[in-house]
Amino acid sequence: MKKIKTTLFILAIGMLGSCTKAIIDPDEETPDTNSDTVTYAKDVEQIMFNNCVTCHGGAAPSAGADLTNYANVKSYTQDGQLLQRINNEAAPMPPSGLMNSTNRQIIQSWADGGYKQ
Ligand code: HEC
């Protein structure tokens, strides 16, 4: 009897596994918005590189704001400008329109968590 239960259990887990695989792309990580675990290297840097550094990088960054490294992104976030602009519908950054709420929450959580590197 115990053996049958175990077999059924394993079968159920196996089915769960295949369902999950069918729905969630294994390459796509769940975004981390927890202020205890969000870090620059793991979460924030990629948002900057995907949405900001085409303008805020290179030899002549827009508004003199180079957002390609930890120290600068931290400094612009700490003084409030970066959070203000990524949440400002009237003058959004990026200028093409606000990022999705998950990206904006990740940056807020990073600030709340004390700017983990
Ligand atoms: C298409 C180019 C472009 C992109 C992409 C872009 N910015 Fe900007 N950004 C600008 C320009 C131009 C200015 C200066 C004019 C202004 O303040 O609107 C600016 C200004 C800023 C300022 C104010 C800096 C200051 O000293 O006044 C901040 C902060 C900022 N951007 C953050 C960001 C962040 C964060 C992202 C990505 C989420 C981003 N920007 C994406 C072009 C861009």
PDB file of N, CA and C in Angstrom, residues 31-88:
ATOM      1  N   PRO A  31      11.094  37.876 -11.855  1.00  0.00           N
ATOM      2  CA  PRO A  31      11.724  39.091 -11.373  1.00  0.00           C
ATOM      3  C   PRO A  31      11.700  39.159  -9.844  1.00  0.00           C
ATOM      4  N   ASP A  32      12.791  39.606  -9.257  1.00  0.00           N
ATOM      5  CA  ASP A  32      12.906  39.707  -7.809  1.00  0.00           C
ATOM      6  C   ASP A  32      12.601  41.140  -7.384  1.00  0.00           C
ATOM      7  N   THR A  33      11.523  41.331  -6.634  1.00  0.00           N
ATOM      8  CA  THR A  33      11.163  42.671  -6.171  1.00  0.00           C
ATOM      9  C   THR A  33      11.280  42.779  -4.650  1.00  0.00           C
ATOM     10  N   ASN A  34      11.944  41.805  -4.042  1.00  0.00           N
ATOM     11  CA  ASN A  34      12.078  41.781  -2.584  1.00  0.00           C
ATOM     12  C   ASN A  34      13.281  42.636  -2.151  1.00  0.00           C
ATOM     13  N   SER A  35      13.026  43.643  -1.341  1.00  0.00           N
ATOM     14  CA  SER A  35      14.095  44.579  -0.971  1.00  0.00           C
ATOM     15  C   SER A  35      15.211  43.897  -0.183  1.00  0.00           C
ATOM     16  N   ASP A  36      14.939  42.715   0.381  1.00  0.00           N
ATOM     17  CA  ASP A  36      15.991  42.000   1.110  1.00  0.00           C
ATOM     18  C   ASP A  36      16.995  41.349   0.162  1.00  0.00           C
ATOM     19  N   THR A  37      16.576  41.108  -1.081  1.00  0.00           N
ATOM     20  CA  THR A  37      17.441  40.317  -1.966  1.00  0.00           C
ATOM     21  C   THR A  37      17.783  41.004  -3.290  1.00  0.00           C
ATOM     22  N   VAL A  38      17.122  42.118  -3.612  1.00  0.00           N
ATOM     23  CA  VAL A  38      17.434  42.823  -4.863  1.00  0.00           C
ATOM     24  C   VAL A  38      18.855  43.398  -4.785  1.00  0.00           C
ATOM     25  N   THR A  39      19.636  43.183  -5.842  1.00  0.00           N
ATOM     26  CA  THR A  39      20.979  43.759  -5.886  1.00  0.00           C
ATOM     27  C   THR A  39      21.186  44.480  -7.225  1.00  0.00           C
ATOM     28  N   TYR A  40      22.198  45.331  -7.247  1.00  0.00           N
ATOM     29  CA  TYR A  40      22.544  46.017  -8.491  1.00  0.00           C
ATOM     30  C   TYR A  40      22.946  45.004  -9.559  1.00  0.00           C
ATOM     31  N   ALA A  41      23.885  44.137  -9.220  1.00  0.00           N
ATOM     32  CA  ALA A  41      24.444  43.222 -10.210  1.00  0.00           C
ATOM     33  C   ALA A  41      23.394  42.250 -10.754  1.00  0.00           C
ATOM     34  N   LYS A  42      22.522  41.766  -9.893  1.00  0.00           N
ATOM     35  CA  LYS A  42      21.563  40.736 -10.294  1.00  0.00           C
ATOM     36  C   LYS A  42      20.320  41.335 -10.963  1.00  0.00           C
ATOM     37  N   ASP A  43      19.874  42.514 -10.503  1.00  0.00           N
ATOM     38  CA  ASP A  43      18.561  43.010 -10.932  1.00  0.00           C
ATOM     39  C   ASP A  43      18.573  44.390 -11.597  1.00  0.00           C
ATOM     40  N   VAL A  44      19.294  45.326 -11.011  1.00  0.00           N
ATOM     41  CA  VAL A  44      19.179  46.723 -11.452  1.00  0.00           C
ATOM     42  C   VAL A  44      20.005  46.990 -12.715  1.00  0.00           C
ATOM     43  N   GLU A  45      21.191  46.431 -12.768  1.00  0.00           N
ATOM     44  CA  GLU A  45      22.085  46.716 -13.898  1.00  0.00           C
ATOM     45  C   GLU A  45      21.426  46.395 -15.238  1.00  0.00           C
ATOM     46  N   GLN A  46      20.745  45.254 -15.309  1.00  0.00           N
ATOM     47  CA  GLN A  46      20.149  44.868 -16.591  1.00  0.00           C
ATOM     48  C   GLN A  46      19.015  45.816 -16.986  1.00  0.00           C
ATOM     49  N   ILE A  47      18.309  46.353 -16.002  1.00  0.00           N
ATOM     50  CA  ILE A  47      17.244  47.320 -16.317  1.00  0.00           C
ATOM     51  C   ILE A  47      17.865  48.579 -16.906  1.00  0.00           C
ATOM     52  N   MET A  48      18.962  49.035 -16.314  1.00  0.00           N
ATOM     53  CA  MET A  48      19.653  50.221 -16.835  1.00  0.00           C
ATOM     54  C   MET A  48      20.145  49.972 -18.258  1.00  0.00           C
ATOM     55  N   PHE A  49      20.761  48.805 -18.462  1.00  0.00           N
ATOM     56  CA  PHE A  49      21.322  48.548 -19.785  1.00  0.00           C
ATOM     57  C   PHE A  49      20.230  48.344 -20.833  1.00  0.00           C
ATOM     58  N   ASN A  50      19.094  47.822 -20.437  1.00  0.00           N
ATOM     59  CA  ASN A  50      18.016  47.617 -21.413  1.00  0.00           C
ATOM     60  C   ASN A  50      17.209  48.878 -21.686  1.00  0.00           C
ATOM     61  N   ASN A  51      17.217  49.853 -20.770  1.00  0.00           N
ATOM     62  CA  ASN A  51      16.298  50.983 -20.904  1.00  0.00           C
ATOM     63  C   ASN A  51      16.943  52.359 -20.863  1.00  0.00           C
ATOM     64  N   CYS A  52      18.179  52.473 -20.430  1.00  0.00           N
ATOM     65  CA  CYS A  52      18.738  53.793 -20.138  1.00  0.00           C
ATOM     66  C   CYS A  52      20.072  54.089 -20.818  1.00  0.00           C
ATOM     67  N   VAL A  53      20.964  53.118 -20.911  1.00  0.00           N
ATOM     68  CA  VAL A  53      22.331  53.470 -21.276  1.00  0.00           C
ATOM     69  C   VAL A  53      22.530  53.794 -22.754  1.00  0.00           C
ATOM     70  N   THR A  54      21.554  53.516 -23.611  1.00  0.00           N
ATOM     71  CA  THR A  54      21.705  53.983 -24.987  1.00  0.00           C
ATOM     72  C   THR A  54      21.865  55.507 -24.974  1.00  0.00           C
ATOM     73  N   CYS A  55      21.217  56.179 -24.042  1.00  0.00           N
ATOM     74  CA  CYS A  55      21.367  57.633 -23.900  1.00  0.00           C
ATOM     75  C   CYS A  55      22.309  57.985 -22.741  1.00  0.00           C
ATOM     76  N   HIS A  56      22.151  57.294 -21.631  1.00  0.00           N
ATOM     77  CA  HIS A  56      22.953  57.621 -20.437  1.00  0.00           C
ATOM     78  C   HIS A  56      24.189  56.741 -20.355  1.00  0.00           C
ATOM     79  N   GLY A  57      24.961  56.749 -21.426  1.00  0.00           N
ATOM     80  CA  GLY A  57      26.208  55.996 -21.448  1.00  0.00           C
ATOM     81  C   GLY A  57      27.076  56.560 -22.557  1.00  0.00           C
ATOM     82  N   GLY A  58      28.220  55.973 -22.770  1.00  0.00           N
ATOM     83  CA  GLY A  58      29.099  56.426 -23.842  1.00  0.00           C
ATOM     84  C   GLY A  58      29.838  57.692 -23.490  1.00  0.00           C
ATOM     85  N   ALA A  59      30.377  58.354 -24.530  1.00  0.00           N
ATOM     86  CA  ALA A  59      31.263  59.502 -24.307  1.00  0.00           C
ATOM     87  C   ALA A  59      30.508  60.745 -23.851  1.00  0.00           C
ATOM     88  N   ALA A  60      29.265  60.909 -24.302  1.00  0.00           N
ATOM     89  CA  ALA A  60      28.504  62.114 -23.950  1.00  0.00           C
ATOM     90  C   ALA A  60      27.115  61.737 -23.456  1.00  0.00           C
ATOM     91  N   PRO A  61      27.015  61.218 -22.226  1.00  0.00           N
ATOM     92  CA  PRO A  61      25.711  60.761 -21.726  1.00  0.00           C
ATOM     93  C   PRO A  61      24.706  61.906 -21.584  1.00  0.00           C
ATOM     94  N   SER A  62      23.436  61.640 -21.892  1.00  0.00           N
ATOM     95  CA  SER A  62      22.373  62.648 -21.779  1.00  0.00           C
ATOM     96  C   SER A  62      22.349  63.246 -20.379  1.00  0.00           C
ATOM     97  N   ALA A  63      22.228  64.566 -20.313  1.00  0.00           N
ATOM     98  CA  ALA A  63      22.167  65.320 -19.055  1.00  0.00           C
ATOM     99  C   ALA A  63      23.410  65.082 -18.189  1.00  0.00           C
ATOM    100  N   GLY A  64      24.474  64.579 -18.799  1.00  0.00           N
ATOM    101  CA  GLY A  64      25.692  64.295 -18.037  1.00  0.00           C
ATOM    102  C   GLY A  64      25.527  63.126 -17.081  1.00  0.00           C
ATOM    103  N   ALA A  65      24.411  62.400 -17.219  1.00  0.00           N
ATOM    104  CA  ALA A  65      24.119  61.314 -16.292  1.00  0.00           C
ATOM    105  C   ALA A  65      24.547  59.976 -16.883  1.00  0.00           C
ATOM    106  N   ASP A  66      25.683  59.487 -16.440  1.00  0.00           N
ATOM    107  CA  ASP A  66      26.198  58.200 -16.886  1.00  0.00           C
ATOM    108  C   ASP A  66      25.647  57.115 -15.955  1.00  0.00           C
ATOM    109  N   LEU A  67      24.770  56.275 -16.486  1.00  0.00           N
ATOM    110  CA  LEU A  67      24.116  55.265 -15.646  1.00  0.00           C
ATOM    111  C   LEU A  67      24.654  53.867 -15.935  1.00  0.00           C
ATOM    112  N   THR A  68      25.952  53.790 -16.215  1.00  0.00           N
ATOM    113  CA  THR A  68      26.541  52.498 -16.578  1.00  0.00           C
ATOM    114  C   THR A  68      27.259  51.815 -15.422  1.00  0.00           C
ATOM    115  N   ASN A  69      27.266  52.425 -14.238  1.00  0.00           N
ATOM    116  CA  ASN A  69      27.966  51.758 -13.136  1.00  0.00           C
ATOM    117  C   ASN A  69      27.237  51.936 -11.808  1.00  0.00           C
ATOM    118  N   TYR A  70      27.572  51.074 -10.865  1.00  0.00           N
ATOM    119  CA  TYR A  70      26.905  51.032  -9.563  1.00  0.00           C
ATOM    120  C   TYR A  70      26.933  52.383  -8.857  1.00  0.00           C
ATOM    121  N   ALA A  71      28.113  52.997  -8.767  1.00  0.00           N
ATOM    122  CA  ALA A  71      28.252  54.231  -7.986  1.00  0.00           C
ATOM    123  C   ALA A  71      27.343  55.338  -8.516  1.00  0.00           C
ATOM    124  N   ASN A  72      27.298  55.498  -9.836  1.00  0.00           N
ATOM    125  CA  ASN A  72      26.472  56.563 -10.408  1.00  0.00           C
ATOM    126  C   ASN A  72      24.981  56.277 -10.273  1.00  0.00           C
ATOM    127  N   VAL A  73      24.584  55.043 -10.530  1.00  0.00           N
ATOM    128  CA  VAL A  73      23.156  54.714 -10.432  1.00  0.00           C
ATOM    129  C   VAL A  73      22.704  54.887  -8.984  1.00  0.00           C
ATOM    130  N   LYS A  74      23.543  54.481  -8.041  1.00  0.00           N
ATOM    131  CA  LYS A  74      23.222  54.657  -6.622  1.00  0.00           C
ATOM    132  C   LYS A  74      23.082  56.143  -6.298  1.00  0.00           C
ATOM    133  N   SER A  75      24.022  56.937  -6.757  1.00  0.00           N
ATOM    134  CA  SER A  75      24.001  58.357  -6.443  1.00  0.00           C
ATOM    135  C   SER A  75      22.754  59.057  -7.020  1.00  0.00           C
ATOM    136  N   TYR A  76      22.389  58.753  -8.264  1.00  0.00           N
ATOM    137  CA  TYR A  76      21.184  59.364  -8.853  1.00  0.00           C
ATOM    138  C   TYR A  76      19.907  58.852  -8.185  1.00  0.00           C
ATOM    139  N   THR A  77      19.957  57.623  -7.678  1.00  0.00           N
ATOM    140  CA  THR A  77      18.767  57.085  -7.002  1.00  0.00           C
ATOM    141  C   THR A  77      18.657  57.695  -5.608  1.00  0.00           C
ATOM    142  N   GLN A  78      19.810  57.800  -4.935  1.00  0.00           N
ATOM    143  CA  GLN A  78      19.821  58.359  -3.577  1.00  0.00           C
ATOM    144  C   GLN A  78      19.338  59.803  -3.536  1.00  0.00           C
ATOM    145  N   ASP A  79      19.709  60.588  -4.534  1.00  0.00           N
ATOM    146  CA  ASP A  79      19.299  61.990  -4.487  1.00  0.00           C
ATOM    147  C   ASP A  79      17.873  62.189  -5.016  1.00  0.00           C
ATOM    148  N   GLY A  80      17.222  61.085  -5.374  1.00  0.00           N
ATOM    149  CA  GLY A  80      15.801  61.141  -5.697  1.00  0.00           C
ATOM    150  C   GLY A  80      15.482  61.381  -7.160  1.00  0.00           C
ATOM    151  N   GLN A  81      16.458  61.851  -7.940  1.00  0.00           N
ATOM    152  CA  GLN A  81      16.169  62.201  -9.335  1.00  0.00           C
ATOM    153  C   GLN A  81      15.739  61.011 -10.169  1.00  0.00           C
ATOM    154  N   LEU A  82      16.416  59.891  -9.969  1.00  0.00           N
ATOM    155  CA  LEU A  82      16.156  58.734 -10.820  1.00  0.00           C
ATOM    156  C   LEU A  82      14.762  58.155 -10.541  1.00  0.00           C
ATOM    157  N   LEU A  83      14.439  57.977  -9.264  1.00  0.00           N
ATOM    158  CA  LEU A  83      13.107  57.455  -8.925  1.00  0.00           C
ATOM    159  C   LEU A  83      12.024  58.436  -9.342  1.00  0.00           C
ATOM    160  N   GLN A  84      12.322  59.718  -9.214  1.00  0.00           N
ATOM    161  CA  GLN A  84      11.345  60.735  -9.604  1.00  0.00           C
ATOM    162  C   GLN A  84      11.033  60.615 -11.100  1.00  0.00           C
ATOM    163  N   ARG A  85      12.084  60.504 -11.917  1.00  0.00           N
ATOM    164  CA  ARG A  85      11.876  60.494 -13.365  1.00  0.00           C
ATOM    165  C   ARG A  85      11.300  59.169 -13.885  1.00  0.00           C
ATOM    166  N   ILE A  86      11.669  58.035 -13.266  1.00  0.00           N
ATOM    167  CA  ILE A  86      11.111  56.778 -13.795  1.00  0.00           C
ATOM    168  C   ILE A  86       9.646  56.611 -13.402  1.00  0.00           C
ATOM    169  N   ASN A  87       9.156  57.474 -12.491  1.00  0.00           N
ATOM    170  CA  ASN A  87       7.743  57.406 -12.093  1.00  0.00           C
ATOM    171  C   ASN A  87       6.958  58.649 -12.494  1.00  0.00           C
ATOM    172  N   ASN A  88       7.567  59.498 -13.310  1.00  0.00           N
ATOM    173  CA  ASN A  88       6.944  60.770 -13.679  1.00  0.00           C
ATOM    174  C   ASN A  88       6.298  60.656 -15.065  1.00  0.00           C
TER     175      ASN A  88
END
